[in-house]
Coordinates of C-alpha atoms in Angstrom, one line a residue:
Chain A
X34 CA 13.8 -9.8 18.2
X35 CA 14.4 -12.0 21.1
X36 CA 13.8 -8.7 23.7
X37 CA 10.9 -7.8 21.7
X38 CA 8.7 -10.7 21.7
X39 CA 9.2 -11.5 25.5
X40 CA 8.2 -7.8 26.2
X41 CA 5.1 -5.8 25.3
X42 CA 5.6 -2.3 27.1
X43 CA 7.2 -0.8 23.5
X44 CA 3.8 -1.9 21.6
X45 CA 2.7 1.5 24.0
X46 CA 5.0 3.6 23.1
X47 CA 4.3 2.9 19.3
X48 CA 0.7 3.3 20.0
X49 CA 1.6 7.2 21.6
X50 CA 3.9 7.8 19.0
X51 CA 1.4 7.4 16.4
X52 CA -1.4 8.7 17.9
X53 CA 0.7 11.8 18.4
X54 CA 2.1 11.9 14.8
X55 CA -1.3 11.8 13.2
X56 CA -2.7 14.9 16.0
X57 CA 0.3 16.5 15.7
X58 CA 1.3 15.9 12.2
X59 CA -2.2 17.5 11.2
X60 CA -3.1 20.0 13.3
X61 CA 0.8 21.9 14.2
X62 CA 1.9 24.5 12.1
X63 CA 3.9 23.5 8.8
X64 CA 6.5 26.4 6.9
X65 CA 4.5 27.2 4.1
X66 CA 6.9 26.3 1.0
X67 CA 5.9 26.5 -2.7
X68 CA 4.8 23.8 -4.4
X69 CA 4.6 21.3 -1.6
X70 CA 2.1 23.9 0.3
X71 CA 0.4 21.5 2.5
X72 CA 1.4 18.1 1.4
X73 CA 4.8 19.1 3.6
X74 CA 3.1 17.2 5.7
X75 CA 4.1 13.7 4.1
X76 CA 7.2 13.7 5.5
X77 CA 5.6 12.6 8.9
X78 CA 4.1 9.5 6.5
X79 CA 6.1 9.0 3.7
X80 CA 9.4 9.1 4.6
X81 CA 9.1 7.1 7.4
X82 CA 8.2 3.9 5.3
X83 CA 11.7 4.4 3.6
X84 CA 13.7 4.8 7.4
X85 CA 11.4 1.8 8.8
X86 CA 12.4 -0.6 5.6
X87 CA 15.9 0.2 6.5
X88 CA 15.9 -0.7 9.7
X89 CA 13.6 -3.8 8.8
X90 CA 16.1 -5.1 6.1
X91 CA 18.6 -4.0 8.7
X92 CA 17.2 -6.3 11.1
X93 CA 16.7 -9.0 8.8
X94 CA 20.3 -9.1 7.5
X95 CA 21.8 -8.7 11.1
X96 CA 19.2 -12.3 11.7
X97 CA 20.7 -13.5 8.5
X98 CA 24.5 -13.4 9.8
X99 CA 23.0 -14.8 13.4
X100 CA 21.6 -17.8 11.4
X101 CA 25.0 -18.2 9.2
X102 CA 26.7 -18.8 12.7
X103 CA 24.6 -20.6 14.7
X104 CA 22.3 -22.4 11.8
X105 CA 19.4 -22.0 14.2
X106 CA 16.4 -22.1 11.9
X107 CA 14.5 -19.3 14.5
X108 CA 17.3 -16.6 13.3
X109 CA 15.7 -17.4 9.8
X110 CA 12.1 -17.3 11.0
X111 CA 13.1 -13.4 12.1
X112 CA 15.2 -12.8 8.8
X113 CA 11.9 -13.8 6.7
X114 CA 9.6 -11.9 9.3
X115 CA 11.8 -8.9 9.3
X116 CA 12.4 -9.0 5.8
X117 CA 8.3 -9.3 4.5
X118 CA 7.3 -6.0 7.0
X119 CA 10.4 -4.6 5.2
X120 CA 8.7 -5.3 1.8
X121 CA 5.9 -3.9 2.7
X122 CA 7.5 -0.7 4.5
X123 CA 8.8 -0.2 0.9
X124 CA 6.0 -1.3 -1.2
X125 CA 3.8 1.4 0.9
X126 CA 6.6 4.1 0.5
X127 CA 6.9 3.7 -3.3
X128 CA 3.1 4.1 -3.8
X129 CA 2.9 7.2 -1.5
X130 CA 5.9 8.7 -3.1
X131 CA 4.4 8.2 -6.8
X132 CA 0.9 9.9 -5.0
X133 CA 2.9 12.7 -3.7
X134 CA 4.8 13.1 -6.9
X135 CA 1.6 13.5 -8.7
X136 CA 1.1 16.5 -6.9
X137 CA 4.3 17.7 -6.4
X138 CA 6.6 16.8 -9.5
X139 CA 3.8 16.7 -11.9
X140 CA 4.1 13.1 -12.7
X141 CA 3.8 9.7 -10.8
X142 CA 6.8 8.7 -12.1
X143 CA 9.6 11.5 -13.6
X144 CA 12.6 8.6 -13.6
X145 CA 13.9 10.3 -10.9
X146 CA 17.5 8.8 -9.2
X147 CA 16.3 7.9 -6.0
X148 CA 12.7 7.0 -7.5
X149 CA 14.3 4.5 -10.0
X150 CA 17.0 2.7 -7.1
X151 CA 14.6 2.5 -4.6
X152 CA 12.6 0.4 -7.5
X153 CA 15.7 -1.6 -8.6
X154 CA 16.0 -2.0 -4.4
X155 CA 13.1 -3.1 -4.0
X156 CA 13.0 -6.0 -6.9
X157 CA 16.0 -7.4 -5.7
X158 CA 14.0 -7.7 -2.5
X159 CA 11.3 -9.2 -4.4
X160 CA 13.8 -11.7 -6.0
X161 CA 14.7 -13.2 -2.7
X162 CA 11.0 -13.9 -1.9
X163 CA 10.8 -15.8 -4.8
X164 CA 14.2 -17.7 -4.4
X165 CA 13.2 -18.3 -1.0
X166 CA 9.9 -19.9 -2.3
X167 CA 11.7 -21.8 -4.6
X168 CA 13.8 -24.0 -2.5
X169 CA 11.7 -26.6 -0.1
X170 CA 14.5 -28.0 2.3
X171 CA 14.7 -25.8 5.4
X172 CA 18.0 -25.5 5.9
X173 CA 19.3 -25.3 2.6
X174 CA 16.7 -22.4 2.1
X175 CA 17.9 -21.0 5.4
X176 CA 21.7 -20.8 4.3
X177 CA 20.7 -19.6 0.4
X178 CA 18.8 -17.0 1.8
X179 CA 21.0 -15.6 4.2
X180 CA 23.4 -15.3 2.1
X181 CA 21.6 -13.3 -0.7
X182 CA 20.4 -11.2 2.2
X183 CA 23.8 -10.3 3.0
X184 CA 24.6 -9.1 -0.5
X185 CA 21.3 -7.6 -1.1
X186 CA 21.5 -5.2 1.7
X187 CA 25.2 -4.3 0.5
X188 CA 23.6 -3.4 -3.0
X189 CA 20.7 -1.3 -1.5
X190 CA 22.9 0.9 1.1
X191 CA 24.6 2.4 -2.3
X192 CA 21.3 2.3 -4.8
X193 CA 20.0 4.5 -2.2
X194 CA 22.0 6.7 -0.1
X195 CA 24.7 7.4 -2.6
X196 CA 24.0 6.6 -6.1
X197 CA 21.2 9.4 -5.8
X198 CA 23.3 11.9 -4.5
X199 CA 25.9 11.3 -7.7
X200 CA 23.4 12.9 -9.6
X201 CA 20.9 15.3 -9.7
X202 CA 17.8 14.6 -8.2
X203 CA 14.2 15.7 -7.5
X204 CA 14.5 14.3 -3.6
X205 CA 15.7 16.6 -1.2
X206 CA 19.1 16.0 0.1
X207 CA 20.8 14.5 -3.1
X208 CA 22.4 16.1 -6.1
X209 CA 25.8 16.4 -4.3
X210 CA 24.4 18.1 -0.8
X211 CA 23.3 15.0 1.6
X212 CA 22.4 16.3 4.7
X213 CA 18.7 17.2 6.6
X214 CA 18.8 21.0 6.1
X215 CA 18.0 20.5 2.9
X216 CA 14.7 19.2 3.7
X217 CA 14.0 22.7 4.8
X218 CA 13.0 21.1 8.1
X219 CA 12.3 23.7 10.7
X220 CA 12.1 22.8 14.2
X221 CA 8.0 22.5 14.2
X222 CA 8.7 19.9 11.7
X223 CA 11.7 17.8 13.4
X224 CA 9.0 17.8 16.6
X225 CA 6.9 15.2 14.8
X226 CA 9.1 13.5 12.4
X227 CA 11.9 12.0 14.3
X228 CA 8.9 10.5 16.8
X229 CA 7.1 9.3 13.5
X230 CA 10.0 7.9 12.0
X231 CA 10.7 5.6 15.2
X232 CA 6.6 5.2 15.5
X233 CA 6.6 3.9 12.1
X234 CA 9.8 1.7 12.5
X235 CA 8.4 0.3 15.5
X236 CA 5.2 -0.4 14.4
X237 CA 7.2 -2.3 11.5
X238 CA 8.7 -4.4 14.4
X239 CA 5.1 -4.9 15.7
X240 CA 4.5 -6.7 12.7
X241 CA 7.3 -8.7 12.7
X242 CA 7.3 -9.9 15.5
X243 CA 3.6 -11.5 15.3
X244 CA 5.4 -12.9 11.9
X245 CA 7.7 -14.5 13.3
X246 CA 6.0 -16.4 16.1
X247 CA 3.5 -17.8 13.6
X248 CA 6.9 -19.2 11.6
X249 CA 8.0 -20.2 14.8
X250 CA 5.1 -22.2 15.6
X251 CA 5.4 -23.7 12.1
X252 CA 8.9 -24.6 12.7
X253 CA 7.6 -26.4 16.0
X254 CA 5.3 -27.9 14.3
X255 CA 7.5 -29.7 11.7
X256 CA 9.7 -30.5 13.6
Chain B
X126 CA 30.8 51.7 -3.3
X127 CA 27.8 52.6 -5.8
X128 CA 27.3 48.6 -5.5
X129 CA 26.9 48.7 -1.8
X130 CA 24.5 51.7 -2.4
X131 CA 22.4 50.1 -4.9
X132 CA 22.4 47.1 -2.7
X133 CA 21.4 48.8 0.2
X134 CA 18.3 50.4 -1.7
X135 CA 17.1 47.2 -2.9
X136 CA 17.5 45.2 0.3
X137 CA 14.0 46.5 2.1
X138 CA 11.9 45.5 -1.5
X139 CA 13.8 42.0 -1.6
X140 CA 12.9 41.4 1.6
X141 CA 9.3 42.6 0.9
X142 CA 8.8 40.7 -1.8
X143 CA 10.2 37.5 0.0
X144 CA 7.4 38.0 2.9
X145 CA 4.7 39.1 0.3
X146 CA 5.6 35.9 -1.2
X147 CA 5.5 33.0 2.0
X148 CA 1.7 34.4 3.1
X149 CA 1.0 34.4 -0.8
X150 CA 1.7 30.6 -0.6
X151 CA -1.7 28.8 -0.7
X152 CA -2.6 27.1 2.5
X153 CA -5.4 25.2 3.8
X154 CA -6.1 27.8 5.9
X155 CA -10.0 27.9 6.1
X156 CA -10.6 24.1 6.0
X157 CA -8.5 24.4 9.0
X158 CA -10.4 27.6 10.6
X159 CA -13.5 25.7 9.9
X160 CA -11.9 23.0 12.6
X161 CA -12.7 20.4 10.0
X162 CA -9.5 19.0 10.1
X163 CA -10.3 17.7 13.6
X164 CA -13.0 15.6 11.9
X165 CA -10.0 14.1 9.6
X166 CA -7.8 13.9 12.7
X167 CA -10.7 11.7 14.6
X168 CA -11.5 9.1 11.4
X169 CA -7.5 8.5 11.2
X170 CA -7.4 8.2 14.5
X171 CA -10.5 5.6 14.5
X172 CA -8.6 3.7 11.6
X173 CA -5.9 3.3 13.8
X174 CA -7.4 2.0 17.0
X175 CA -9.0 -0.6 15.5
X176 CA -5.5 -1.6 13.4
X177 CA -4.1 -1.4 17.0
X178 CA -6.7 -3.4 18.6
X179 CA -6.4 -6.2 15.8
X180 CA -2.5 -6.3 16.3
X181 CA -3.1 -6.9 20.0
X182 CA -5.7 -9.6 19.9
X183 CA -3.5 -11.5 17.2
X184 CA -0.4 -11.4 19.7
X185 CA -3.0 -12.9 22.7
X186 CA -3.8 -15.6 19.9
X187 CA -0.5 -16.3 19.1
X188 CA 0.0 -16.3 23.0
X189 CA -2.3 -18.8 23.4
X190 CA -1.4 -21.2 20.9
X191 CA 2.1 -21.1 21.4
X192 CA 1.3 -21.9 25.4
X193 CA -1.3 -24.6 24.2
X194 CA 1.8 -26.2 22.0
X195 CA 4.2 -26.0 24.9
X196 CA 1.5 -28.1 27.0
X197 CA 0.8 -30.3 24.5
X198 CA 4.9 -31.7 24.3
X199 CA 5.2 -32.0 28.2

């Protein structure tokens, strides 16, 4: 976060990336599958949330440890930062999924394995918000939040990557067979969802980082 | 060897019917023909400049303030 802050060449390279996943993502030719016809093109939307929430809760559990060992309150400003855009990564991909589901699976919500742990995922999230607001001395917030972090990250690597795949499930990839292939993702597709997926992310990191230097200020301020 | 037979026979309709079946598969072919989808492509795009541009001027704020902080303590 440090790196990313002091330098503002990658907020170009998100911009490109973006601009080139909507042109792209629209316009280049998709495998025409049943049932999804045209909405194949999602992936280069929705999924992405889900990868950029990772690596934003990612982020903001690696900040979590940094502030454990150093109890330097800006590790926690990052954490916090890190951790909102990752709300929001997965706020915005639950709603899109239940939109795509409508059209896809029939229903909003069919209870699906994935659907229902990215939920559970995504409350425990919400919990620490509200723990966090809870408690008004900085460092004691800090510590108490770091380390639910740490746990809540442990509990969402399972809920979603291999609970789901236990069972059966609607999401591609689960039901025993984890993998990519069976996203049915042909090389047209790969050509604009990996640089979506780190477009997204990044953008995510955008965020968060304008989120943090307001909490830094903040801090300053207090202090 | 009947089996092989038989399954020889059938191969050319199975793979027919697996070809009828992908250009069967319905498409937004004509909105795209039309090049509409270029007028989609252009109000995204819009949408996202100006999320862009608002991203940007909130770092040069942030910029600013932080710099007018800094001053402030020396």
């Amino acid at each position: 976060m440090n790196y990313l802050i002091r330098t503002n060449w990658w907020k170009w390279v998100v911009m490109i990336l973006l601009v080139y996943t909507i042109v792209a993502g629209l316009v280049m030719a998709v495998p025409r599958l049943p049932i999804l016809n045209e909405t194949i093109r999602n992936l280069h939307f929705h999924v992405p949330m889900w990868f950029g929430m990772i690596f934003l809760f990612g982020g903001s559990v690696f900040h979590a440890i940094r502030y454990l060992g150093t109890k330097n309150l800006k590790y926690d400003a990052y954490s916090k930062a890190l951790m909102d855009t990752g709300l929001l990564y997965g706020v915005l991909g639950i709603t899109t999924g239940m939109l795509w589901a409508s059209f896809t699976w029939g229903e909003p919500w069919s209870n699906d394995p994935k659907q229902n742990a990215s939920a559970v995922a995504l409350l425990i999230y919400f919990a620490l918000m509200v723990l966090r607001g809870s408690l008004n001395d900085d460092q004691q917030r800090a510590r108490i939040a770091a380390v639910y972090n740490i746990f809540a990250f442990a509990v969402l690597v399972p809920l979603l990557f291999i609970l789901p795949r236990l069972t059966d499930s609607l999401h591609p990839g689960n039901g025993g067979n984890p993998g990519f292939n069976a996203y049915d993702l042909d090389n047209n597709l790969r050509l604009v969802f990996y640089p979506a997926v780190i477009g997204w992310t990044m953008l995510g990191f955008w965020i968060a980082t304008l989120k943090s230097r307001y909490l830094l200020l903040e801090i300053k301020r207090d202090a | 060897m009947r089996k092989y037979i038989v399954t020889l026979l059938l191969l050319p309709g199975y793979i027919a019917s697996v070809l009828a079946q992908s250009s069967d598969i319905e498409m937004a072919d004509q909105f795209r023909g039309e090049g509409k989808i270029y007028i989609v492509i252009a109000v995204i795009l819009l949408i996202l400049g100006g999320i862009f541009l608002t991203l940007l001027r909130l770092g040069k704020k942030l910029t600013k303030l932080e710099q007018e902080i800094e001053d402030e303590k020396k």
